[in-house]
Short mmCIF file of C-alpha atoms in Angstrom, two decimals:
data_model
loop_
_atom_site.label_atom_id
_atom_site.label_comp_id
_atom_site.label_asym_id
_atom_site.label_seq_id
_atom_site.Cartn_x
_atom_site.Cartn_y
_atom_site.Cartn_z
CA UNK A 538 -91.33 5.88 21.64
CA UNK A 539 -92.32 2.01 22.42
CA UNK A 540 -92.36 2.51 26.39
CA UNK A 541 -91.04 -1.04 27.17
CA UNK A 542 -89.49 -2.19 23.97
CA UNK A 543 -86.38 -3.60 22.76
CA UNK A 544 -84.64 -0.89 20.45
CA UNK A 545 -81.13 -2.84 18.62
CA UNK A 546 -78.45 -0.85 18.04
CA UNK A 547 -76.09 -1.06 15.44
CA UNK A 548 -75.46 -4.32 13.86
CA UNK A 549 -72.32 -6.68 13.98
CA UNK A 550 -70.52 -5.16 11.03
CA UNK A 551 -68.17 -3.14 9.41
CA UNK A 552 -70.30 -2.35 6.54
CA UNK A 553 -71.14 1.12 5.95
CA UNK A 554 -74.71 -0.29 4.67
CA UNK A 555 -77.45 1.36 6.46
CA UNK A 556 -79.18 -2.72 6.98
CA UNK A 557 -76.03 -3.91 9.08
CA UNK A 558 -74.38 -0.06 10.10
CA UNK A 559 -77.36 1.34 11.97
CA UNK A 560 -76.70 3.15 15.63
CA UNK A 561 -80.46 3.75 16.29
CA UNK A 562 -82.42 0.44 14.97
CA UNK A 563 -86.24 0.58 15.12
CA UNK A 564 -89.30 -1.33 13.89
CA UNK A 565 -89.86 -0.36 10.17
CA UNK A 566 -86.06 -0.64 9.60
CA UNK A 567 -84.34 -3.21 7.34
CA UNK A 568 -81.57 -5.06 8.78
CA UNK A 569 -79.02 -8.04 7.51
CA UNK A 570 -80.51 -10.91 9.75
CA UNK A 571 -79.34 -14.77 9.92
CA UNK A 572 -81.52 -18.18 9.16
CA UNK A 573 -80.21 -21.31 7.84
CA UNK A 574 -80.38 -22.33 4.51
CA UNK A 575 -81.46 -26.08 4.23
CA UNK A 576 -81.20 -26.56 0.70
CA UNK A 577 -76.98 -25.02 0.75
CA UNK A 578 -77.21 -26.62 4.16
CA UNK A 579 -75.51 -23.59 5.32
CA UNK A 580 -76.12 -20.17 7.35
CA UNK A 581 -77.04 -17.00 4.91
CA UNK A 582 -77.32 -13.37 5.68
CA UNK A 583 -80.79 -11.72 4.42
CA UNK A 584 -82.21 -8.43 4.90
CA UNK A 585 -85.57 -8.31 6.52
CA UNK A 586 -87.45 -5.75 7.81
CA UNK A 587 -87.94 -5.46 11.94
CA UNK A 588 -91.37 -5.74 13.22
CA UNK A 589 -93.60 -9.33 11.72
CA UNK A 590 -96.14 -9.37 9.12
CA UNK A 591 -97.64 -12.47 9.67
CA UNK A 592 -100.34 -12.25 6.70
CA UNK A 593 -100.28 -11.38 2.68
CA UNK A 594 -101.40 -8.24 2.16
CA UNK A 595 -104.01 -7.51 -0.76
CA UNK A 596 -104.33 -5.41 -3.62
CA UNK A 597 -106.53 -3.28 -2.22
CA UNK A 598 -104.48 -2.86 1.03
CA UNK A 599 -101.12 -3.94 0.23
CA UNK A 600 -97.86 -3.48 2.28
CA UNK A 601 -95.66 -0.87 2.00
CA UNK A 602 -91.50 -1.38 1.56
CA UNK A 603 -89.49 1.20 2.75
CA UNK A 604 -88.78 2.37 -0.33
CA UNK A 605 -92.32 3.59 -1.18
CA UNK A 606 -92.86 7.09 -0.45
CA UNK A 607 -96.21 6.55 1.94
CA UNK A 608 -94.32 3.82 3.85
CA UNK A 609 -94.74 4.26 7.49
CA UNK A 610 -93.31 2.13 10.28
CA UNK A 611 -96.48 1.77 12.37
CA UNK A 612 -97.72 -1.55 11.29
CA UNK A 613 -94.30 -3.18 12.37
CA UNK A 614 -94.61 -2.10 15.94
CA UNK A 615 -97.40 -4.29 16.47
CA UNK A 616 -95.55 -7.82 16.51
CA UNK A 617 -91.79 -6.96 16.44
CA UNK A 618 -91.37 -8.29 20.06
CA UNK A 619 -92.68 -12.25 21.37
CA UNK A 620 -92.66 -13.65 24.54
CA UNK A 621 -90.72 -16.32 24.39
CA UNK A 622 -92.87 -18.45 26.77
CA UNK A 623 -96.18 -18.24 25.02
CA UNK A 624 -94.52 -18.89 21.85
CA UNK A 625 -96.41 -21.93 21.01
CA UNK A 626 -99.68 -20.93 21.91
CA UNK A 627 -100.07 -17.98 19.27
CA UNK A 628 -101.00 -18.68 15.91
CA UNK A 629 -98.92 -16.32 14.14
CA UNK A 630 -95.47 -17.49 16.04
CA UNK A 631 -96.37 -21.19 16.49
CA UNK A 632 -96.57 -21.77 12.73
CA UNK A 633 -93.10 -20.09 12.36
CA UNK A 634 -91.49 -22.34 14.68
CA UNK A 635 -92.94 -25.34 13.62
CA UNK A 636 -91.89 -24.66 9.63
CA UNK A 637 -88.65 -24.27 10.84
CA UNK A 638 -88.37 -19.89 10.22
CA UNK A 639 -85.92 -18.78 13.09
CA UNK A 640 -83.21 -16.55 12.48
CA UNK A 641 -80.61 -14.29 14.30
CA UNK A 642 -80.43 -10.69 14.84
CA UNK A 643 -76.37 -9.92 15.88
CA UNK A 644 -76.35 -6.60 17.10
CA UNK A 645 -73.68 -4.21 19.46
CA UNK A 646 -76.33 -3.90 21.81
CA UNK A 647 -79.87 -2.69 22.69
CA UNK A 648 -81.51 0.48 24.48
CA UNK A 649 -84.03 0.93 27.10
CA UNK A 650 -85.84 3.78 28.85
CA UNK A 651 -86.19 4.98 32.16
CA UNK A 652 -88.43 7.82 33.68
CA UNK A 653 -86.52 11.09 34.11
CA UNK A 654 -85.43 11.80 37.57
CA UNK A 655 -84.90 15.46 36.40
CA UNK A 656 -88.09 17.97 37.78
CA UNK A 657 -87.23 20.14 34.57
CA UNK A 658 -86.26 17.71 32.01
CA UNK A 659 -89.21 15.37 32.05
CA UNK A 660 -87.89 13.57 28.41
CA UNK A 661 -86.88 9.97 29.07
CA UNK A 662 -83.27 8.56 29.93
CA UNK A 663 -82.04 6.42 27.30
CA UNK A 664 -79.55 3.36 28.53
CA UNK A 665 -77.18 1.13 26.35
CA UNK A 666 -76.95 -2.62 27.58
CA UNK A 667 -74.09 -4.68 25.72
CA UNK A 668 -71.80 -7.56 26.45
CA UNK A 669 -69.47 -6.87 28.83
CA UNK A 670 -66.62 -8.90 26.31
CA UNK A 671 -65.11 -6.40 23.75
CA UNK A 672 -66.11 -6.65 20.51
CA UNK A 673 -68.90 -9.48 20.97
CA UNK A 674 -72.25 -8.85 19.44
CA UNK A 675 -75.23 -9.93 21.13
CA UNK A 676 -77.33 -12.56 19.24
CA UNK A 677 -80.34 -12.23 19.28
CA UNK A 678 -82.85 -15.00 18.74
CA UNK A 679 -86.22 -14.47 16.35
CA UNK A 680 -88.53 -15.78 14.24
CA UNK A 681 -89.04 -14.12 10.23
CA UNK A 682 -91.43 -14.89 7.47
CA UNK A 683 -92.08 -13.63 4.41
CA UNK A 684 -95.49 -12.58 2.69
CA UNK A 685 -96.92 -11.47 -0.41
CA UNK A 686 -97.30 -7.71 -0.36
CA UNK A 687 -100.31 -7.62 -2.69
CA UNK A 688 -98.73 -5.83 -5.79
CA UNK A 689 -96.68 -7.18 -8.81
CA UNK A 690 -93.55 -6.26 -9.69
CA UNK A 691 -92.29 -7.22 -13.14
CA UNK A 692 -94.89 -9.25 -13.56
CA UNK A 693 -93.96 -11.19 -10.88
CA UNK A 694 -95.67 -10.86 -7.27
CA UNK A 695 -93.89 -8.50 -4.87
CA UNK A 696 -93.18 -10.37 -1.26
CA UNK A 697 -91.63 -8.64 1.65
CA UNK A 698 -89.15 -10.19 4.42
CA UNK A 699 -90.07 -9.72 8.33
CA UNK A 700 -88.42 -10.64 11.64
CA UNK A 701 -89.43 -10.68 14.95
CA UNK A 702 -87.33 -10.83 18.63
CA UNK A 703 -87.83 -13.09 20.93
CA UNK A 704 -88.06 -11.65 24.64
CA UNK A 705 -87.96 -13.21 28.34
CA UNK A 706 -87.76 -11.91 31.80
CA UNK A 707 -85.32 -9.87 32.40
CA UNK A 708 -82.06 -10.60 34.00
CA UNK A 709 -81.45 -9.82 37.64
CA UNK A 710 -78.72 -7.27 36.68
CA UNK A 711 -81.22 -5.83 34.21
CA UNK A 712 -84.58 -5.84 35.97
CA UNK A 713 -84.49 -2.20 37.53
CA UNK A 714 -84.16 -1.06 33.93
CA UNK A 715 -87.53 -3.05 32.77
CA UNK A 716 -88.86 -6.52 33.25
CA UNK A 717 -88.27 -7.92 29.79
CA UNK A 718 -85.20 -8.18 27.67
CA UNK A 719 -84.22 -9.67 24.41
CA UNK A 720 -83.90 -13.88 24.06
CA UNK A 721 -80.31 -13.65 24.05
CA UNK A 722 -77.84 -17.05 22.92
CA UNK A 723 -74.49 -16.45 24.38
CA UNK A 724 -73.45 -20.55 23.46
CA UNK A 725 -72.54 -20.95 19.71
CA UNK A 726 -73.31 -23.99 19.49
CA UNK A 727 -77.03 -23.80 20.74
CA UNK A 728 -77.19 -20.98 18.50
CA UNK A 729 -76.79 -23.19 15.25
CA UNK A 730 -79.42 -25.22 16.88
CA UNK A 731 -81.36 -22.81 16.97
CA UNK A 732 -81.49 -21.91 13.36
CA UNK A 733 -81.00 -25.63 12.28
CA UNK A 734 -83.75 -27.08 14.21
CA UNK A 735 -86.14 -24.61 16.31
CA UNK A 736 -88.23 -26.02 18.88
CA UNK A 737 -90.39 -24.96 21.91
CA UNK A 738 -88.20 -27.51 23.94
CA UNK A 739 -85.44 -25.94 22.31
CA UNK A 740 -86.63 -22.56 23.90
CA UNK A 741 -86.89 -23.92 27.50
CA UNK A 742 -83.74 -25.24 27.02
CA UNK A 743 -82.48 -21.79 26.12
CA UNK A 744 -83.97 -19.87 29.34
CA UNK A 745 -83.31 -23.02 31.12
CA UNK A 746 -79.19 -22.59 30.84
CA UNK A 747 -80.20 -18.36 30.79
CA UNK A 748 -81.79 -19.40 34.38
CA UNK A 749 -78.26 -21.30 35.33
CA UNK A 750 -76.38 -18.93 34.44
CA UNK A 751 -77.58 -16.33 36.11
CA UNK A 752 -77.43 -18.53 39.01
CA UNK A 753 -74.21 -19.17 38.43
CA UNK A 754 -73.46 -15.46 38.14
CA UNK A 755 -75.30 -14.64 41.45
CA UNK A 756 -72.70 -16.89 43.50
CA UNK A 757 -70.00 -15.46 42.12
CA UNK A 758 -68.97 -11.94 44.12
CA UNK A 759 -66.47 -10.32 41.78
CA UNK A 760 -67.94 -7.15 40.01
CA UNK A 761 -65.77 -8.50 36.69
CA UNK A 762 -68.40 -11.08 35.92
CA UNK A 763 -71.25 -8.94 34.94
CA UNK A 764 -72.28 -9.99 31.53
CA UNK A 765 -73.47 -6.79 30.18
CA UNK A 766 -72.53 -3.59 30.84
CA UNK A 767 -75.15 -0.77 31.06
CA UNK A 768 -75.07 3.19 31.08
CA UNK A 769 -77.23 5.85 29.96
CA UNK A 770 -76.66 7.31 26.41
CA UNK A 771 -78.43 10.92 25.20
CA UNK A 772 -81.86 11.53 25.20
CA UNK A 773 -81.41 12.95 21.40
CA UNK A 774 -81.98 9.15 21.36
CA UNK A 775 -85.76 9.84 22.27
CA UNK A 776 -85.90 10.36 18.47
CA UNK A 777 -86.55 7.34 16.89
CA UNK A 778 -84.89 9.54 13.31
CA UNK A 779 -81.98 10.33 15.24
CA UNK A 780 -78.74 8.60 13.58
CA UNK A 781 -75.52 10.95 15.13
CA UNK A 782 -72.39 9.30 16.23
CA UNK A 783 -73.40 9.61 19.54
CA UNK A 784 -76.04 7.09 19.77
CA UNK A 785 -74.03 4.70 21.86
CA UNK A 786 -71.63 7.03 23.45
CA UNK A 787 -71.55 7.33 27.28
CA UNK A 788 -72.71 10.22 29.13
CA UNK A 789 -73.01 11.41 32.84
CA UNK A 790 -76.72 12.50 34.17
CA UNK A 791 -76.29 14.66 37.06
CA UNK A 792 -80.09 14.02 38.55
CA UNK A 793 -82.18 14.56 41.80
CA UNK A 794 -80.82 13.08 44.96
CA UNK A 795 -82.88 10.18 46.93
CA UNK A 796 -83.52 12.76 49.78
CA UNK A 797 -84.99 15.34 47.72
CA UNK A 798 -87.81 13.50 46.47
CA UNK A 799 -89.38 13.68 50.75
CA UNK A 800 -88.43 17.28 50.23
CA UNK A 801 -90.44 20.58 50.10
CA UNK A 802 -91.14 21.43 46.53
CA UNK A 803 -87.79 23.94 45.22
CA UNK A 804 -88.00 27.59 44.73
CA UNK A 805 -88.41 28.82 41.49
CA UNK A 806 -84.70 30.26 41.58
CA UNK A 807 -83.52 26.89 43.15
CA UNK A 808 -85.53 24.91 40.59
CA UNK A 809 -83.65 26.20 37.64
CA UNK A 810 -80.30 25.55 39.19
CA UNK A 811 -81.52 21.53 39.29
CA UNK A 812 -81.66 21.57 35.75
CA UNK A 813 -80.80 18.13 34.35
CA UNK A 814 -77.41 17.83 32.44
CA UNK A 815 -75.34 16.16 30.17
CA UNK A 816 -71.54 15.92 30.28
CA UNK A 817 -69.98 13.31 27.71
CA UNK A 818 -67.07 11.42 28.88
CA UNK A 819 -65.50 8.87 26.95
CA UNK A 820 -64.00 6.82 30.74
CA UNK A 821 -66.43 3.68 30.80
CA UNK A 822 -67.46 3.26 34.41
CA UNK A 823 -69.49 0.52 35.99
CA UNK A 824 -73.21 -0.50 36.24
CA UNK A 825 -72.81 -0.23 40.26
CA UNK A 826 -71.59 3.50 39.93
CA UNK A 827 -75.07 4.36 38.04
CA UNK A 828 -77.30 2.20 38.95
CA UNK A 829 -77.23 4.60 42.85
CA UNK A 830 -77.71 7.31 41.11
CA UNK A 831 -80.68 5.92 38.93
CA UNK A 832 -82.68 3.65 41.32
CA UNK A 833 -85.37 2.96 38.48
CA UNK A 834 -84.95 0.78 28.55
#
């Protein structure tokens, strides 16, 4: 799939609607995001589609909703992610955040990939990061907008709803796992700021206190004060269709040892006997006990 990006997982709700009940959430999928209303002067829940389109599309080449039969996810994968430090310099996020279009995308967590340690199973390795507080979502900050799609629908012209994440460098918990990570507001109030009033200097403030925190975090020696918890999840996750139960649910790679990788290549009889597996367990344990085993979504 998308190598380095940020896959959500299910959204922050007890709804069985597939836009707020979704276990594998990729670009092309619609999901119930949050922006502020300025005219209720209150915060509303809209569905938008993952991945930005930043331009109206045309009769001739219109875009596609989900619900069309040739729909196809891949134009969403081109600007579904944005670096939240260069967000002023390019055009199609600067004119977002000056007119005000932020939003929030509250989800149980996200997924990342790893390479596979396995010298048999070379598929990915799926991991789940969420907060390490039961029952808290992760808020996610973005930017949406929404263009004309280039057809009319009851005489009226069709538009079409799109949302991007914001991303920054990882955190230092995170980094083995990959560089980047979602923008993510863990104060409340800074979060209403953020959909009430989006700024650039509202953004350094945000990985400004992100920055202290982790500072904050790194003087503290208790194991209890990670903020996220991570663990890998099945690669049946590798599918970007795949929607079972499972998604989220822990399980327990049993991979190649440090010393084998200095080692003479295995025998073919010894080889097979390596073969990566599975065993799901529903006992959480913690990032240290993993993150041995996996040295290196």
């Amino acid at each position: 799939r998308c190598g380095h990006s940020v896959i959500a997982a299910a959204s922050a709700s007890s709804s069985s609607d597939t836009t707020t009940n979704n276990l594998n959430m990729s670009p092309g999928n619609s999901a119930q995001i949050f922006r502020y209303n300025h005219t209720s002067n209150s915060v509303c829940s809209t569905p938008m589609i993952w991945g930005l389109l930043p331009n109206n599309g045309s009769e001739k080449s219109p875009h596609l909703l989900p619900s069309d039969d040739s729909f196809t996810p891949s134009p969403h994968y081109i600007m579904f992610n944005a670096r939240s430090e260069t967000i002023d310099t390019k055009k199609s996020f600067h004119s977002l955040l000056r007119d005000g279009q932020s939003c929030i995308f509250a989800v149980d967590g996200y997924y990342e990939w790893t390479k596979s340690s396995s010298p048999i199973d070379k598929r990915k390795q799926p991991y789940f990061v969420k907060s390490s507080s039961p029952d808290t979502p992760l808020l996610l900050a973005g930017l949406w907008t929404q263009v004309k799609t280039g057809r009319r629908n009851n005489n009226q012209e069709e538009t079409i709803s799109t949302f991007t994440i914001l991303t920054k460098e990882a955190h230092p918990k995170l980094a083995w796992l990959h560089p980047r990570q979602p923008c993510i507001l863990n104060d409340s109030c800074v979060a209403r700021e953020w959909l009430q009033n989006p700024s650039k200097a509202l953004v350094d403030k945000i990985l400004s206190l992100s920055n202290e925190q982790q500072q904050q975090q790194s003087n503290i020696k208790n194991e209890g004060t990670d903020p996220w918890e991570c663990y890998p999840v099945t690669k049946k996750m590798n599918d970007a269709k795949y929607h079972g139960n499972d998604c989220t649910i822990q399980v327990k790679s049993k991979g190649r040892k440090l010393d084998s990788y200095f080692a003479t290549s295995p025998s073919p009889g010894k080889r097979k006997k390596m073969e990566v597996k599975e065993d799901y367990y529903s006992k959480s344990t913690s990032q240290q006990d993993f993150e041995g085993k996996n040295a290196a979504t």
